[in-house]
PDB file of C-alpha atoms in Angstrom:
ATOM      1  CA  MET A   1     -32.031  41.284 -18.770  1.00  0.00           C
ATOM      2  CA  ASN A   2     -28.812  39.321 -18.297  1.00  0.00           C
ATOM      3  CA  VAL A   3     -28.521  36.975 -21.252  1.00  0.00           C
ATOM      4  CA  PRO A   4     -26.520  33.731 -21.296  1.00  0.00           C
ATOM      5  CA  GLN A   5     -22.876  34.173 -22.201  1.00  0.00           C
ATOM      6  CA  ASN A   6     -21.352  32.442 -25.206  1.00  0.00           C
ATOM      7  CA  GLU A   7     -20.291  28.852 -24.698  1.00  0.00           C
ATOM      8  CA  VAL A   8     -16.836  27.427 -25.431  1.00  0.00           C
ATOM      9  CA  ARG A   9     -17.279  24.062 -27.149  1.00  0.00           C
ATOM     10  CA  ASP A  10     -15.072  20.990 -26.795  1.00  0.00           C
ATOM     11  CA  ASP A  11     -13.040  21.941 -29.857  1.00  0.00           C
ATOM     12  CA  GLY A  12     -11.970  25.138 -28.109  1.00  0.00           C
ATOM     13  CA  LYS A  13     -13.945  27.433 -30.406  1.00  0.00           C
ATOM     14  CA  THR A  14     -16.460  29.947 -29.149  1.00  0.00           C
ATOM     15  CA  ALA A  15     -20.002  28.984 -30.052  1.00  0.00           C
ATOM     16  CA  SER A  16     -21.787  32.269 -30.709  1.00  0.00           C
ATOM     17  CA  GLN A  17     -25.027  30.294 -31.125  1.00  0.00           C
ATOM     18  CA  PRO A  18     -25.623  27.393 -28.710  1.00  0.00           C
ATOM     19  CA  VAL A  19     -27.344  24.367 -30.186  1.00  0.00           C
ATOM     20  CA  LEU A  20     -30.047  24.438 -27.493  1.00  0.00           C
ATOM     21  CA  ALA A  21     -31.377  26.984 -25.019  1.00  0.00           C
ATOM     22  CA  PHE A  22     -33.438  25.852 -22.038  1.00  0.00           C
ATOM     23  CA  LEU A  23     -36.012  28.439 -20.921  1.00  0.00           C
ATOM     24  CA  VAL A  24     -36.826  28.057 -17.219  1.00  0.00           C
ATOM     25  CA  PRO A  25     -39.818  30.077 -15.911  1.00  0.00           C
ATOM     26  CA  THR A  26     -39.113  30.359 -12.201  1.00  0.00           C
ATOM     27  CA  TYR A  27     -40.882  31.795  -9.162  1.00  0.00           C
ATOM     28  CA  LYS A  28     -39.941  31.417  -5.483  1.00  0.00           C
ATOM     29  CA  THR A  29     -37.797  28.312  -6.068  1.00  0.00           C
ATOM     30  CA  PRO A  30     -34.139  29.438  -5.823  1.00  0.00           C
ATOM     31  CA  LEU A  31     -32.962  26.248  -4.104  1.00  0.00           C
ATOM     32  CA  LEU A  32     -34.553  24.013  -6.746  1.00  0.00           C
ATOM     33  CA  THR A  33     -33.110  26.210  -9.485  1.00  0.00           C
ATOM     34  CA  ALA A  34     -29.649  25.967  -7.938  1.00  0.00           C
ATOM     35  CA  ASP A  35     -30.069  22.176  -7.803  1.00  0.00           C
ATOM     36  CA  LEU A  36     -31.050  22.126 -11.485  1.00  0.00           C
ATOM     37  CA  PHE A  37     -27.963  24.119 -12.456  1.00  0.00           C
ATOM     38  CA  SER A  38     -25.802  21.963 -10.216  1.00  0.00           C
ATOM     39  CA  VAL A  39     -26.960  18.765 -11.943  1.00  0.00           C
ATOM     40  CA  ALA A  40     -26.458  20.315 -15.387  1.00  0.00           C
ATOM     41  CA  SER A  41     -22.992  21.592 -14.490  1.00  0.00           C
ATOM     42  CA  ALA A  42     -21.799  18.438 -12.735  1.00  0.00           C
ATOM     43  CA  SER A  43     -22.993  16.146 -15.530  1.00  0.00           C
ATOM     44  CA  GLY A  44     -20.648  17.737 -18.072  1.00  0.00           C
ATOM     45  CA  LYS A  45     -23.285  17.107 -20.750  1.00  0.00           C
ATOM     46  CA  PHE A  46     -24.426  20.655 -21.526  1.00  0.00           C
ATOM     47  CA  ALA A  47     -21.483  22.335 -23.237  1.00  0.00           C
ATOM     48  CA  GLY A  48     -22.949  24.000 -26.311  1.00  0.00           C
ATOM     49  CA  CYS A  49     -26.243  24.643 -24.489  1.00  0.00           C
ATOM     50  CA  SER A  50     -27.516  27.575 -22.460  1.00  0.00           C
ATOM     51  CA  PHE A  51     -30.026  28.162 -19.660  1.00  0.00           C
ATOM     52  CA  ALA A  52     -32.200  31.277 -19.335  1.00  0.00           C
ATOM     53  CA  LEU A  53     -34.239  31.918 -16.191  1.00  0.00           C
ATOM     54  CA  LEU A  54     -37.507  33.784 -16.759  1.00  0.00           C
ATOM     55  CA  LEU A  55     -38.057  35.657 -13.498  1.00  0.00           C
ATOM     56  CA  GLN A  56     -40.850  37.776 -12.020  1.00  0.00           C
ATOM     57  CA  ALA A  57     -39.965  41.230 -10.665  1.00  0.00           C
ATOM     58  CA  GLU A  58     -42.103  40.627  -7.553  1.00  0.00           C
ATOM     59  CA  ASP A  59     -40.242  37.435  -6.630  1.00  0.00           C
ATOM     60  CA  PRO A  60     -38.711  38.062  -3.172  1.00  0.00           C
ATOM     61  CA  ASN A  61     -35.786  35.819  -4.163  1.00  0.00           C
ATOM     62  CA  LEU A  62     -34.743  37.867  -7.187  1.00  0.00           C
ATOM     63  CA  LEU A  63     -31.270  38.639  -5.861  1.00  0.00           C
ATOM     64  CA  ALA A  64     -30.730  34.978  -5.014  1.00  0.00           C
ATOM     65  CA  TYR A  65     -31.314  33.995  -8.643  1.00  0.00           C
ATOM     66  CA  LYS A  66     -28.806  36.590  -9.819  1.00  0.00           C
ATOM     67  CA  THR A  67     -26.220  35.163  -7.413  1.00  0.00           C
ATOM     68  CA  ILE A  68     -26.965  31.633  -8.638  1.00  0.00           C
ATOM     69  CA  VAL A  69     -26.360  32.699 -12.239  1.00  0.00           C
ATOM     70  CA  GLU A  70     -23.089  34.417 -11.357  1.00  0.00           C
ATOM     71  CA  ASN A  71     -21.849  31.395  -9.384  1.00  0.00           C
ATOM     72  CA  PHE A  72     -22.621  28.884 -12.093  1.00  0.00           C
ATOM     73  CA  ARG A  73     -21.144  31.059 -14.798  1.00  0.00           C
ATOM     74  CA  GLU A  74     -17.891  30.827 -12.862  1.00  0.00           C
ATOM     75  CA  ARG A  75     -18.246  27.033 -13.025  1.00  0.00           C
ATOM     76  CA  GLY A  76     -18.555  27.198 -16.802  1.00  0.00           C
ATOM     77  CA  LEU A  77     -22.326  26.861 -17.242  1.00  0.00           C
ATOM     78  CA  THR A  78     -23.799  29.157 -19.886  1.00  0.00           C
ATOM     79  CA  CYS A  79     -26.715  30.818 -18.120  1.00  0.00           C
ATOM     80  CA  GLY A  80     -28.521  34.128 -17.709  1.00  0.00           C
ATOM     81  CA  TYR A  81     -31.888  35.605 -16.817  1.00  0.00           C
ATOM     82  CA  PHE A  82     -34.718  37.851 -17.954  1.00  0.00           C
ATOM     83  CA  VAL A  83     -36.915  39.757 -15.491  1.00  0.00           C
ATOM     84  CA  PHE A  84     -40.608  40.408 -16.248  1.00  0.00           C
ATOM     85  CA  ASP A  85     -43.181  42.545 -14.498  1.00  0.00           C
ATOM     86  CA  GLY A  86     -46.628  40.963 -14.502  1.00  0.00           C
ATOM     87  CA  THR A  87     -46.209  39.121 -17.818  1.00  0.00           C
ATOM     88  CA  PRO A  88     -48.221  35.863 -18.053  1.00  0.00           C
ATOM     89  CA  TYR A  89     -46.527  32.490 -18.421  1.00  0.00           C
ATOM     90  CA  ALA A  90     -46.821  32.077 -22.197  1.00  0.00           C
ATOM     91  CA  GLY A  91     -46.105  35.775 -22.666  1.00  0.00           C
ATOM     92  CA  MET A  92     -42.716  35.492 -20.933  1.00  0.00           C
ATOM     93  CA  ILE A  93     -41.751  32.542 -23.090  1.00  0.00           C
ATOM     94  CA  ASN A  94     -42.884  34.190 -26.320  1.00  0.00           C
ATOM     95  CA  ARG A  95     -41.042  37.422 -25.595  1.00  0.00           C
ATOM     96  CA  VAL A  96     -37.762  35.588 -25.057  1.00  0.00           C
ATOM     97  CA  ALA A  97     -38.063  32.913 -27.771  1.00  0.00           C
ATOM     98  CA  PRO A  98     -37.511  35.224 -30.783  1.00  0.00           C
ATOM     99  CA  ILE A  99     -34.417  36.891 -29.324  1.00  0.00           C
ATOM    100  CA  ILE A 100     -32.642  34.021 -27.567  1.00  0.00           C
ATOM    101  CA  ASN A 101     -29.444  32.931 -29.255  1.00  0.00           C
ATOM    102  CA  ALA A 102     -29.846  29.206 -30.047  1.00  0.00           C
ATOM    103  CA  ASP A 103     -30.712  26.756 -32.816  1.00  0.00           C
ATOM    104  CA  CYS A 104     -33.389  25.063 -30.679  1.00  0.00           C
ATOM    105  CA  LEU A 105     -35.484  25.940 -27.640  1.00  0.00           C
ATOM    106  CA  CYS A 106     -36.936  23.850 -24.818  1.00  0.00           C
ATOM    107  CA  VAL A 107     -39.144  25.105 -21.986  1.00  0.00           C
ATOM    108  CA  ILE A 108     -38.545  23.231 -18.732  1.00  0.00           C
ATOM    109  CA  ASP A 109     -39.014  23.958 -15.027  1.00  0.00           C
ATOM    110  CA  SER A 110     -36.758  23.722 -11.995  1.00  0.00           C
ATOM    111  CA  THR A 111     -37.667  20.081 -11.335  1.00  0.00           C
ATOM    112  CA  HIS A 112     -37.175  18.479 -14.775  1.00  0.00           C
ATOM    113  CA  LEU A 113     -34.208  18.279 -17.139  1.00  0.00           C
ATOM    114  CA  PRO A 114     -33.773  16.367 -20.424  1.00  0.00           C
ATOM    115  CA  MET A 115     -30.598  14.298 -20.248  1.00  0.00           C
ATOM    116  CA  PRO A 116     -28.766  12.147 -22.824  1.00  0.00           C
ATOM    117  CA  ASN A 117     -28.117   8.541 -21.856  1.00  0.00           C
ATOM    118  CA  GLY A 118     -24.615   7.119 -21.629  1.00  0.00           C
ATOM    119  CA  ALA A 119     -21.577   9.244 -22.417  1.00  0.00           C
ATOM    120  CA  SER A 120     -23.235  11.399 -25.083  1.00  0.00           C
ATOM    121  CA  THR A 121     -23.547  15.148 -24.571  1.00  0.00           C
ATOM    122  CA  MET A 122     -26.637  17.157 -25.388  1.00  0.00           C
ATOM    123  CA  LEU A 123     -24.707  18.903 -28.164  1.00  0.00           C
ATOM    124  CA  GLU A 124     -23.876  15.550 -29.767  1.00  0.00           C
ATOM    125  CA  THR A 125     -27.394  14.198 -29.288  1.00  0.00           C
ATOM    126  CA  VAL A 126     -29.215  17.193 -30.757  1.00  0.00           C
ATOM    127  CA  SER A 127     -26.687  17.597 -33.574  1.00  0.00           C
ATOM    128  CA  LYS A 128     -27.262  13.957 -34.560  1.00  0.00           C
ATOM    129  CA  TRP A 129     -31.038  14.558 -34.526  1.00  0.00           C
ATOM    130  CA  PHE A 130     -30.583  17.678 -36.653  1.00  0.00           C
ATOM    131  CA  ALA A 131     -28.560  15.728 -39.208  1.00  0.00           C
ATOM    132  CA  MET A 132     -31.392  13.249 -39.766  1.00  0.00           C
ATOM    133  CA  SER A 133     -33.359  15.723 -41.902  1.00  0.00           C
ATOM    134  CA  LEU A 134     -32.828  18.820 -44.023  1.00  0.00           C
ATOM    135  CA  GLN A 135     -36.118  20.218 -42.683  1.00  0.00           C
ATOM    136  CA  GLN A 136     -35.335  23.093 -40.324  1.00  0.00           C
ATOM    137  CA  MET A 137     -38.837  23.599 -38.884  1.00  0.00           C
ATOM    138  CA  ARG A 138     -39.054  20.631 -36.525  1.00  0.00           C
ATOM    139  CA  VAL A 139     -40.180  19.478 -33.089  1.00  0.00           C
ATOM    140  CA  GLY A 140     -38.299  16.761 -31.210  1.00  0.00           C
ATOM    141  CA  MET A 141     -39.385  14.472 -28.358  1.00  0.00           C
ATOM    142  CA  PHE A 142     -36.888  13.455 -25.686  1.00  0.00           C
ATOM    143  CA  THR A 143     -39.259  10.681 -24.535  1.00  0.00           C
ATOM    144  CA  ASN A 144     -42.250   8.826 -25.967  1.00  0.00           C
ATOM    145  CA  ASP A 145     -44.768  10.975 -24.084  1.00  0.00           C
ATOM    146  CA  GLY A 146     -43.378  14.152 -25.678  1.00  0.00           C
ATOM    147  CA  LEU A 147     -43.048  16.104 -22.443  1.00  0.00           C
ATOM    148  CA  TYR A 148     -40.738  19.129 -22.608  1.00  0.00           C
ATOM    149  CA  PRO A 149     -40.385  19.039 -26.421  1.00  0.00           C
ATOM    150  CA  LEU A 150     -37.494  20.599 -28.277  1.00  0.00           C
ATOM    151  CA  VAL A 151     -38.546  23.166 -30.924  1.00  0.00           C
ATOM    152  CA  THR A 152     -36.250  24.532 -33.614  1.00  0.00           C
ATOM    153  CA  LYS A 153     -35.814  28.277 -33.833  1.00  0.00           C
ATOM    154  CA  LYS A 154     -36.934  28.139 -37.485  1.00  0.00           C
ATOM    155  CA  PHE A 155     -40.251  26.640 -36.371  1.00  0.00           C
ATOM    156  CA  VAL A 156     -40.692  29.382 -33.758  1.00  0.00           C
ATOM    157  CA  ASP A 157     -39.910  32.056 -36.349  1.00  0.00           C
ATOM    158  CA  ARG A 158     -42.506  30.610 -38.734  1.00  0.00           C
ATOM    159  CA  LEU A 159     -45.226  30.288 -36.086  1.00  0.00           C
ATOM    160  CA  GLY A 160     -44.496  33.633 -34.469  1.00  0.00           C
ATOM    161  CA  TYR A 161     -44.555  32.055 -31.008  1.00  0.00           C
ATOM    162  CA  LEU A 162     -43.158  29.156 -28.984  1.00  0.00           C
ATOM    163  CA  PHE A 163     -46.203  28.612 -26.735  1.00  0.00           C
ATOM    164  CA  HIS A 164     -49.512  29.555 -28.355  1.00  0.00           C
ATOM    165  CA  PRO A 165     -50.919  32.736 -26.727  1.00  0.00           C
ATOM    166  CA  LEU A 166     -54.269  31.003 -26.068  1.00  0.00           C
ATOM    167  CA  CYS A 167     -52.551  28.540 -23.736  1.00  0.00           C
ATOM    168  CA  TYR A 168     -52.561  29.288 -20.024  1.00  0.00           C
ATOM    169  CA  GLY A 169     -50.037  26.601 -19.117  1.00  0.00           C
ATOM    170  CA  ARG A 170     -47.365  24.200 -20.274  1.00  0.00           C
ATOM    171  CA  SER A 171     -49.510  21.101 -20.785  1.00  0.00           C
ATOM    172  CA  GLU A 172     -51.851  22.486 -23.444  1.00  0.00           C
ATOM    173  CA  ALA A 173     -49.036  24.464 -25.090  1.00  0.00           C
ATOM    174  CA  GLU A 174     -46.953  21.318 -25.482  1.00  0.00           C
ATOM    175  CA  HIS A 175     -49.986  19.360 -26.697  1.00  0.00           C
ATOM    176  CA  TRP A 176     -50.502  21.918 -29.452  1.00  0.00           C
ATOM    177  CA  LEU A 177     -46.866  21.845 -30.560  1.00  0.00           C
ATOM    178  CA  LEU A 178     -46.848  18.051 -30.694  1.00  0.00           C
ATOM    179  CA  LYS A 179     -50.167  17.793 -32.522  1.00  0.00           C
ATOM    180  CA  LEU A 180     -49.340  20.524 -35.039  1.00  0.00           C
ATOM    181  CA  SER A 181     -45.893  19.156 -35.840  1.00  0.00           C
ATOM    182  CA  SER A 182     -47.309  15.634 -36.130  1.00  0.00           C
ATOM    183  CA  GLU A 183     -49.994  16.789 -38.576  1.00  0.00           C
ATOM    184  CA  ILE A 184     -47.440  18.442 -40.862  1.00  0.00           C
ATOM    185  CA  GLY A 185     -44.903  15.631 -40.559  1.00  0.00           C
ATOM    186  CA  THR A 186     -42.148  17.442 -38.652  1.00  0.00           C
ATOM    187  CA  LEU A 187     -42.320  15.593 -35.310  1.00  0.00           C
ATOM    188  CA  SER A 188     -39.631  13.031 -34.475  1.00  0.00           C
ATOM    189  CA  GLU A 189     -37.977  11.389 -31.500  1.00  0.00           C
ATOM    190  CA  ILE A 190     -34.556  12.433 -30.223  1.00  0.00           C
ATOM    191  CA  ALA A 191     -32.884   9.090 -29.621  1.00  0.00           C
ATOM    192  CA  ASP A 192     -31.353   7.866 -26.380  1.00  0.00           C
ATOM    193  CA  CYS A 193     -32.615  10.517 -23.959  1.00  0.00           C
ATOM    194  CA  LYS A 194     -34.580  10.681 -20.729  1.00  0.00           C
ATOM    195  CA  ILE A 195     -36.167  13.306 -18.486  1.00  0.00           C
ATOM    196  CA  ILE A 196     -34.699  13.377 -14.993  1.00  0.00           C
ATOM    197  CA  GLU A 197     -36.932  14.662 -12.186  1.00  0.00           C
ATOM    198  CA  SER A 198     -36.252  16.245  -8.811  1.00  0.00           C
ATOM    199  CA  SER A 199     -37.461  14.355  -5.761  1.00  0.00           C
ATOM    200  CA  ALA A 200     -38.805  17.574  -4.191  1.00  0.00           C
ATOM    201  CA  ASP A 201     -42.509  17.297  -3.302  1.00  0.00           C
ATOM    202  CA  GLY A 202     -45.213  19.900  -2.860  1.00  0.00           C
ATOM    203  CA  VAL A 203     -43.536  22.563  -4.962  1.00  0.00           C
ATOM    204  CA  GLU A 204     -45.739  24.845  -7.038  1.00  0.00           C
ATOM    205  CA  ILE A 205     -44.082  25.206 -10.439  1.00  0.00           C
ATOM    206  CA  LEU A 206     -45.002  27.892 -12.969  1.00  0.00           C
ATOM    207  CA  GLY A 207     -46.952  26.613 -15.937  1.00  0.00           C
ATOM    208  CA  ALA A 208     -49.789  24.742 -14.239  1.00  0.00           C
ATOM    209  CA  SER A 209     -53.245  25.681 -15.544  1.00  0.00           C
ATOM    210  CA  ASP A 210     -56.816  25.011 -14.548  1.00  0.00           C
ATOM    211  CA  GLU A 211     -58.159  21.797 -16.084  1.00  0.00           C
ATOM    212  CA  ASN A 212     -61.091  23.604 -17.710  1.00  0.00           C
ATOM    213  CA  ASP A 213     -58.834  26.304 -19.155  1.00  0.00           C
ATOM    214  CA  ALA A 214     -56.492  23.678 -20.579  1.00  0.00           C
ATOM    215  CA  ALA A 215     -59.393  21.754 -22.125  1.00  0.00           C
ATOM    216  CA  TRP A 216     -60.842  24.918 -23.696  1.00  0.00           C
ATOM    217  CA  ALA A 217     -57.500  25.943 -25.211  1.00  0.00           C
ATOM    218  CA  THR A 218     -56.869  22.437 -26.540  1.00  0.00           C
ATOM    219  CA  GLU A 219     -60.332  22.146 -28.102  1.00  0.00           C
ATOM    220  CA  THR A 220     -60.135  25.615 -29.652  1.00  0.00           C
ATOM    221  CA  LEU A 221     -56.695  24.994 -31.167  1.00  0.00           C
ATOM    222  CA  ASN A 222     -57.634  21.555 -32.458  1.00  0.00           C
ATOM    223  CA  GLN A 223     -60.364  23.161 -34.531  1.00  0.00           C
ATOM    224  CA  THR A 224     -57.765  25.152 -36.483  1.00  0.00           C
ATOM    225  CA  LEU A 225     -56.217  21.944 -37.836  1.00  0.00           C
TER     226      LEU A 225
END
């Protein structure tokens, strides 16, 4: 485990708790991961945020990821990694979510990154969204389709998980978070954001699940509402 280092915010103060931590399950995609970090670093929009790679011990590129983290830390990006041995997708996320140091969490992959429009930073954007309500257990959507939702740490603490353990992949896990938060009135849009996507084709990204498995998990969870 090599956790993200503390961020220094624009006011010069050390932020012991970043506003947002991106969890990035990663397997055999070091070049894509380096590209993701490069975009985040070059944009200048992620001060006050952190990135945590969730790695598999059997990944032949493990040392490459460690080098990537070290290089981008030198550039000022707050990043780190956790290494797992045979832990399933949702299991990795749920083991990290309770201990990561951040107000909000967002699970992405190496080909997608939420990005504020215009000159706004992610810290400013999420802080403005936070200020819209006193409710601390919330889920935010960067876009209308709700992909890659932001989840507050308070919501994770209350649920006991970030991705429901019945979910095999990202799609059904996100569907559950969006549906649950909508039902209890804690889902809202984070204004003026987009999801940028890598142009890389044919890359197998962690978090894909069989269509039948996704349908079963979704149907089973919907019954609990």
